Short mmCIF file of C-alpha atoms and ligand atoms in Angstrom, two decimals:
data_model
loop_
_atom_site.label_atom_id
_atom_site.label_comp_id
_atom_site.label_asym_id
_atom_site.label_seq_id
_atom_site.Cartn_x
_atom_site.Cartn_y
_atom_site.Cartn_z
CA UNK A 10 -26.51 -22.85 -3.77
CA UNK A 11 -25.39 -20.06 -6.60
CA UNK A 12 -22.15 -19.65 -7.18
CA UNK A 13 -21.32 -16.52 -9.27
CA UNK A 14 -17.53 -16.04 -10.59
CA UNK A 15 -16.50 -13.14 -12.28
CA UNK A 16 -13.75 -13.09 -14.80
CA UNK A 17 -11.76 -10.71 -17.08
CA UNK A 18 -9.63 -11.04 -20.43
CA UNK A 19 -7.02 -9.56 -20.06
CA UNK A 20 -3.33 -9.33 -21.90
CA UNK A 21 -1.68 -12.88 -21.26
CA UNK A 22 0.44 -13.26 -18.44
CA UNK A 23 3.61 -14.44 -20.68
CA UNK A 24 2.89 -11.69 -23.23
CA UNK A 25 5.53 -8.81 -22.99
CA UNK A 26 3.47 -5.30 -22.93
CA UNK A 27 4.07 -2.88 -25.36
CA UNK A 28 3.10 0.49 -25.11
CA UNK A 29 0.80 2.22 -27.48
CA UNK A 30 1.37 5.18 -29.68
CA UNK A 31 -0.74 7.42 -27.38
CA UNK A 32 1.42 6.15 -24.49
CA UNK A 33 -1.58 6.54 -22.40
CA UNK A 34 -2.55 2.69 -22.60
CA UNK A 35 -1.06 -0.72 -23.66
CA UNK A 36 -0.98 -1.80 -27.27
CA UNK A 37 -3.14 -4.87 -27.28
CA UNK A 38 -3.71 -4.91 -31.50
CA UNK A 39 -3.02 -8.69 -32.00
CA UNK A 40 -1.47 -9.62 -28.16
CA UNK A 41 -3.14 -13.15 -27.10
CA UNK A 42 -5.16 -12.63 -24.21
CA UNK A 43 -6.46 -14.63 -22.04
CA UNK A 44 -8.86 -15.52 -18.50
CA UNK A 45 -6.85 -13.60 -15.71
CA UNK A 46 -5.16 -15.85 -13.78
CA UNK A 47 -7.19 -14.99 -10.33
CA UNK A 48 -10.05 -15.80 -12.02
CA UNK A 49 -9.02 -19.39 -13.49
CA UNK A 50 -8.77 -20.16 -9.91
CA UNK A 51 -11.96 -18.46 -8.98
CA UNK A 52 -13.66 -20.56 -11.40
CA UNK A 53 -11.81 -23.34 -10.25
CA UNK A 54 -12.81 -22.96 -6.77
CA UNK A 55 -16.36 -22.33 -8.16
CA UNK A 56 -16.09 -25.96 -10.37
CA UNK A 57 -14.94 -27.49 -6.96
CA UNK A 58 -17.62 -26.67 -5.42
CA UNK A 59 -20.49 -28.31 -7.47
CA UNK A 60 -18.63 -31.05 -7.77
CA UNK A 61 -18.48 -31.35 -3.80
CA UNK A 62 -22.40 -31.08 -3.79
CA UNK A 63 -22.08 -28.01 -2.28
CA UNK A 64 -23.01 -25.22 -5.26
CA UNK A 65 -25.92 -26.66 -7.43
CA UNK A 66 -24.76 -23.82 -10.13
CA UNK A 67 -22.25 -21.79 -11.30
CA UNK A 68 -22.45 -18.77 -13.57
CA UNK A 69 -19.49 -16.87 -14.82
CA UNK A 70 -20.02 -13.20 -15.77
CA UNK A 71 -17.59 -11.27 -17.63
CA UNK A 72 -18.27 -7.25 -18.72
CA UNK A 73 -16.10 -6.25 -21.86
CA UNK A 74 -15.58 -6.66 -25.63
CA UNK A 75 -17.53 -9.27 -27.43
CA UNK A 76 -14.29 -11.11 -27.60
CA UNK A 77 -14.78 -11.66 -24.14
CA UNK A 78 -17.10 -14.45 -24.74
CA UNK A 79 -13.63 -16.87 -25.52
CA UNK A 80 -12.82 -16.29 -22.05
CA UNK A 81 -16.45 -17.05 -21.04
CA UNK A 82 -16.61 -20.27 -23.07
CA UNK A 83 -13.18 -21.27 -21.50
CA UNK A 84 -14.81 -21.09 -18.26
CA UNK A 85 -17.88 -22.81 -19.47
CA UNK A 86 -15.24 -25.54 -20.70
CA UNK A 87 -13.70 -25.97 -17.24
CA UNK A 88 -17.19 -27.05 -15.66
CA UNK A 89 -18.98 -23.87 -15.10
CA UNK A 90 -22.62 -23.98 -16.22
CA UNK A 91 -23.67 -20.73 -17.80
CA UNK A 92 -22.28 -17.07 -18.63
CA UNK A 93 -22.76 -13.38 -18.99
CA UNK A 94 -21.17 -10.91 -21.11
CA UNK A 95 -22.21 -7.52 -20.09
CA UNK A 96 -20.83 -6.19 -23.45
CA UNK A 97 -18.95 -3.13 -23.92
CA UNK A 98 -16.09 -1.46 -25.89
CA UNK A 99 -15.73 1.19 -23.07
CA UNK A 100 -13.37 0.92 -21.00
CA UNK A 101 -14.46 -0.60 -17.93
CA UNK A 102 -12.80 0.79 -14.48
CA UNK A 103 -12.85 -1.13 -11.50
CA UNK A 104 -15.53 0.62 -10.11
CA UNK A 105 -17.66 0.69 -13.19
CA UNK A 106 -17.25 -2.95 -13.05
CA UNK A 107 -18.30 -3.54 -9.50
CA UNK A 108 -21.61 -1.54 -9.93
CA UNK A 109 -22.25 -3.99 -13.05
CA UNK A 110 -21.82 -7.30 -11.09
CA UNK A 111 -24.24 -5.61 -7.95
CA UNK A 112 -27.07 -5.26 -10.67
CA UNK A 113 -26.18 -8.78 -11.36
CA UNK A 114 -26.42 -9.84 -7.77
CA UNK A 115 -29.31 -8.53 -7.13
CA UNK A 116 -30.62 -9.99 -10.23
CA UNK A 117 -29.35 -13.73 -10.21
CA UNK A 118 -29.04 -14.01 -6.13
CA UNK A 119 -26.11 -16.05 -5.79
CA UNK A 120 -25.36 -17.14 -2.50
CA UNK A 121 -21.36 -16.87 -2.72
CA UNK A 122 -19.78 -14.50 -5.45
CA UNK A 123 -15.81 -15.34 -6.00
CA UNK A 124 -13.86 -13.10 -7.84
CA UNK A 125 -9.84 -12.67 -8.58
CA UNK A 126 -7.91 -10.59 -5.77
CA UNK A 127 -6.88 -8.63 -8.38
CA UNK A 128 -6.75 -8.32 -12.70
CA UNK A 129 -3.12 -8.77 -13.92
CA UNK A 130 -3.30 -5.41 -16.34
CA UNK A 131 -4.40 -2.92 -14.38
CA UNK A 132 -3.27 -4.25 -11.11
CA UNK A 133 -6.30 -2.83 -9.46
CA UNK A 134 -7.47 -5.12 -6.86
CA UNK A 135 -10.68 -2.97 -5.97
CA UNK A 136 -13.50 -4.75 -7.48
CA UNK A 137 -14.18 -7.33 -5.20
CA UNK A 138 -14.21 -5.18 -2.29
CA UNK A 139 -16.14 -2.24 -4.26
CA UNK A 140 -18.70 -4.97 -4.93
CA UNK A 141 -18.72 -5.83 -0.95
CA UNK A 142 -19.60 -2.09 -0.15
CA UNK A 143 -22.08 -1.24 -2.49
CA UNK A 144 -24.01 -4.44 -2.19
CA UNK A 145 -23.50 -4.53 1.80
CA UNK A 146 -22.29 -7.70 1.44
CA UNK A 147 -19.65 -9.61 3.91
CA UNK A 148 -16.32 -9.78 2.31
CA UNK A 149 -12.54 -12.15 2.63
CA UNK A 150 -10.29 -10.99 0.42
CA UNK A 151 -7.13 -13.01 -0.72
CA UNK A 152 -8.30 -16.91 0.25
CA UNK A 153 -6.14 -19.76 0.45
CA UNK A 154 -9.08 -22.08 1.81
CA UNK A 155 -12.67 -21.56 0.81
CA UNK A 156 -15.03 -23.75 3.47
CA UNK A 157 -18.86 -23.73 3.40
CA UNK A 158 -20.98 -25.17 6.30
CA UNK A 159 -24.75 -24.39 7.57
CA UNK A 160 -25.09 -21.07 5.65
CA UNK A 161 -21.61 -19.53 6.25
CA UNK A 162 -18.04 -19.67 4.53
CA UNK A 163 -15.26 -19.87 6.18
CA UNK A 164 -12.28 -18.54 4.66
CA UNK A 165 -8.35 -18.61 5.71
CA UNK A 166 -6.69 -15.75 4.02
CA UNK A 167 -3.65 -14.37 3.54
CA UNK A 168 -1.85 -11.37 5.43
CA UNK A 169 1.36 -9.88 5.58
CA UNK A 170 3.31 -12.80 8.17
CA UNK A 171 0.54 -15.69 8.34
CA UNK A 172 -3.06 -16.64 7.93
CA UNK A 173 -6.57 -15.44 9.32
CA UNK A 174 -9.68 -17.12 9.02
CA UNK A 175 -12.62 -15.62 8.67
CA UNK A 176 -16.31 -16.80 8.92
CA UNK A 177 -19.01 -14.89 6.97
CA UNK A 178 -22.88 -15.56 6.49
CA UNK A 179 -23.87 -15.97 2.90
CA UNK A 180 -24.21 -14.37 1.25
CA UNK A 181 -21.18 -12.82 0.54
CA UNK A 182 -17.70 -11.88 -1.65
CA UNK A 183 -14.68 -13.48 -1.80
CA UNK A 184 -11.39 -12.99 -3.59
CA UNK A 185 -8.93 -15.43 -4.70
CA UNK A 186 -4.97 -15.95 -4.00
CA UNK A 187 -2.57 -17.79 -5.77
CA UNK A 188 -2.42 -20.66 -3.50
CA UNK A 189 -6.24 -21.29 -3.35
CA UNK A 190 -5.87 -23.92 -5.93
CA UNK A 191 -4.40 -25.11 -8.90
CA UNK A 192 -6.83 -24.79 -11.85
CA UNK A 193 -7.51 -27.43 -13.89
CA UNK A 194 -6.49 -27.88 -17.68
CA UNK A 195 -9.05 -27.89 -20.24
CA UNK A 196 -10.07 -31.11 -22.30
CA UNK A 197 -11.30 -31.04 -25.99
CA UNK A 198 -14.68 -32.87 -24.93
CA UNK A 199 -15.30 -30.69 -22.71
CA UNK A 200 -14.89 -27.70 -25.04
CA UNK A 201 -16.73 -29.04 -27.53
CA UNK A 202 -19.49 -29.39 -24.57
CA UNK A 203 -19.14 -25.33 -23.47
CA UNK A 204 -19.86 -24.50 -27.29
CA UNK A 205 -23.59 -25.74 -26.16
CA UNK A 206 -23.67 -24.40 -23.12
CA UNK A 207 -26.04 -21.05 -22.73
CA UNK A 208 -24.31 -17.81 -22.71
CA UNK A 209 -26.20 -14.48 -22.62
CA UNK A 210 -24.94 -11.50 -23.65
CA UNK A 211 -26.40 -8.22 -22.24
CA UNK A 212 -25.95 -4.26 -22.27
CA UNK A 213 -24.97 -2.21 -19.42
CA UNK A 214 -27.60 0.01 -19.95
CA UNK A 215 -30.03 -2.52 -19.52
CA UNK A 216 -29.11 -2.92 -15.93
CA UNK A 217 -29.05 0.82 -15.19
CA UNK A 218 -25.48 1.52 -14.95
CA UNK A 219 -23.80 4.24 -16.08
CA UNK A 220 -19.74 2.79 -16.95
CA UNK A 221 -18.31 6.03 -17.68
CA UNK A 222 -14.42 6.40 -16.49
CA UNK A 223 -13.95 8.61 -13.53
CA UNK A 224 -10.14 8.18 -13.62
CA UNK A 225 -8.16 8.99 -16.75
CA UNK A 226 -4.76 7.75 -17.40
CA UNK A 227 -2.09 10.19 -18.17
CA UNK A 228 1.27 8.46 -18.96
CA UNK A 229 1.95 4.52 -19.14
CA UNK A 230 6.48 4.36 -19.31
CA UNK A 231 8.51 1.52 -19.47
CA UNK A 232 10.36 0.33 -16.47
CA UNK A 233 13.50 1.42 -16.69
CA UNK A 234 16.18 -0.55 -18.27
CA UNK A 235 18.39 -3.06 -15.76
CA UNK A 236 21.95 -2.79 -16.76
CA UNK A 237 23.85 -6.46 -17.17
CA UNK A 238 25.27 -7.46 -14.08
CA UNK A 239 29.13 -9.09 -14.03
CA UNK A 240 30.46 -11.83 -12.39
CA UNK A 241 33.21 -11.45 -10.05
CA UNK A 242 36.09 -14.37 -9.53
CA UNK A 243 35.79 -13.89 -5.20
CA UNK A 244 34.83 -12.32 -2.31
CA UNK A 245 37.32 -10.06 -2.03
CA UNK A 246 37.24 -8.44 -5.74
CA UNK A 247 33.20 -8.55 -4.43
CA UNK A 248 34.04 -6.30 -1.48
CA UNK A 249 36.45 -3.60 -3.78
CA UNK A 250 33.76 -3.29 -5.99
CA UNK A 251 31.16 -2.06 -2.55
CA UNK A 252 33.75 0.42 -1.83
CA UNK A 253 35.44 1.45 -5.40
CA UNK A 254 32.47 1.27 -7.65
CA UNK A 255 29.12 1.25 -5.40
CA UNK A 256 30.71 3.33 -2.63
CA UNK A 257 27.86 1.53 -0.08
CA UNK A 258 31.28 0.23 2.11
P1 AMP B 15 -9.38 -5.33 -10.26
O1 AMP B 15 -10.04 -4.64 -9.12
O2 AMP B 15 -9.56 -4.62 -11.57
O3 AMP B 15 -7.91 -5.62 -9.97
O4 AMP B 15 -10.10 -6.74 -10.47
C1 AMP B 15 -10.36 -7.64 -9.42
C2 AMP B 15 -11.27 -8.75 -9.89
O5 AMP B 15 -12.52 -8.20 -10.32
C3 AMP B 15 -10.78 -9.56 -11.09
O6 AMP B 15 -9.89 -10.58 -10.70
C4 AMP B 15 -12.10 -10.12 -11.63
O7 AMP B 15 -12.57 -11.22 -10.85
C5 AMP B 15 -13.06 -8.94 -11.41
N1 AMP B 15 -13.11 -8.10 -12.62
C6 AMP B 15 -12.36 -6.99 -12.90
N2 AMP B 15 -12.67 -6.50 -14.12
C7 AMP B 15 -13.63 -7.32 -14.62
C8 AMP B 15 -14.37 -7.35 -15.83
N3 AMP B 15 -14.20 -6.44 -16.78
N4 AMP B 15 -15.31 -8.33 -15.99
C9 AMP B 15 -15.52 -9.26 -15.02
N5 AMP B 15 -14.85 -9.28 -13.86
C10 AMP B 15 -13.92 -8.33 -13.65
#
């Protein structure tokens, strides 16, 4: 069985945004980036998986800047077994991105395709189900628990006040939680072993699709500032406060 995981670089989750001149977009001139964190654990899950006896291959696929290929070789370092970089400097919206990884279904037939519930920049968390739709494909969005058994996966996801589990026939789309799994750390030997590992690098032209963005961002603001908060000595100068200063008593 295929597995095929697909992954984004994207700003680093401890990196502080800034916004860029334009303030139409984030400044990301020199700002470490890194896998999105979704998709560690989609790969993860993926790594799992072969190593159960259950996938007999997994390919990662990332579409983006040639820098990309770090992200791709980090994957390949954390037991993946080949990649994808559908290079481009555009910039890739969700659904741009889903159309790419169909023409990559249909081309590598992968049995379960696992992507991140949602990329940490843009917040998005479209192209996993955009991919579902356009390649009529069953989908479970935001897994905990990932099962597979006699050509279905069963999947226990998470909704507002519990858990619902899902079974779908392969093959199909599922998106990763937080609670999934914990991904593993990568070792030197192993990333000196990626740096052989095949990666292909391909144009999105070559697989028909047309990336152009059909939304265009207008304004990107700060949040707005919190003030500093004060501590009180009880209770009671707590409650004044409500009714003096807050006026909510
Ligand atoms: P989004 O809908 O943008 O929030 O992204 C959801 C998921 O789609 C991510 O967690 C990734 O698994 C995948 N994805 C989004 N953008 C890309 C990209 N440029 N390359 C590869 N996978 C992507």
């Amino acid at each position: 069985m295929k597995v095929m995981v697909a992954i984004k670089r994207v700003l680093d989750y401890n990196v502080a945004p800034r916004i860029a001149r334009d303030g139409t977009s984030v400044d990301l001139s020199n700002a470490k980036m890194s896998m999105n964190p979704f998709d560690e654990i989609a790969v993860e899950e993926a790594v799992r998986l072969k190593e159960a006896g259950v996938a007999t291959e997994v390919v990662v696929v990332s579409c983006g800047v040639a820098q990309a290929q770090e992200t791709l070789r980090n994957a390949l370092a954390m037991g993946a077994d080949r990649a994808i970089l559908v290079e481009s400097s555009a910039e890739l919206q969700p659904l741009a991105v889903a159309k790419l990884l169909k023409a990559l279904v249909e081309k590598e037939q992968p049995s379960l395709v696992i992507l991140g519930k949602q990329a940490i920049d843009n917040d998005s968390n479209q192209a996993g189900q955009m991919l579902a739709a356009l390649a009529g494909l069953p989908q479970a969005t935001f897994a905990s628990k990932v099962t597979i058994s006699d050509g279905h996966v069963m999947v226990v996801r998470e909704v507002d006040g519990g858990a619902e589990t899902l079974s779908l026939t392969l093959p199909a789309v599922v998106t990763t939680d937080l609670r999934l799994n914990e991904p593993r750390y990568v070792t030197l030997p192993n990333i000196m072993k990626a740096k052989k590992k095949p990666l292909a690098t391909i144009e999105p032209e070559s697989l028909g699709v047309d990336v152009s963005p059909r939304l265009k961002t207008l304004k990107v603001v700060e949040p707005s500032k919190r003030t500093a908060g004060v501590t009180l000595p009880d209770v009671k100068a707590l409650v004044e406060k409500l009714k003096s200063e807050a006026k909510v008593l």
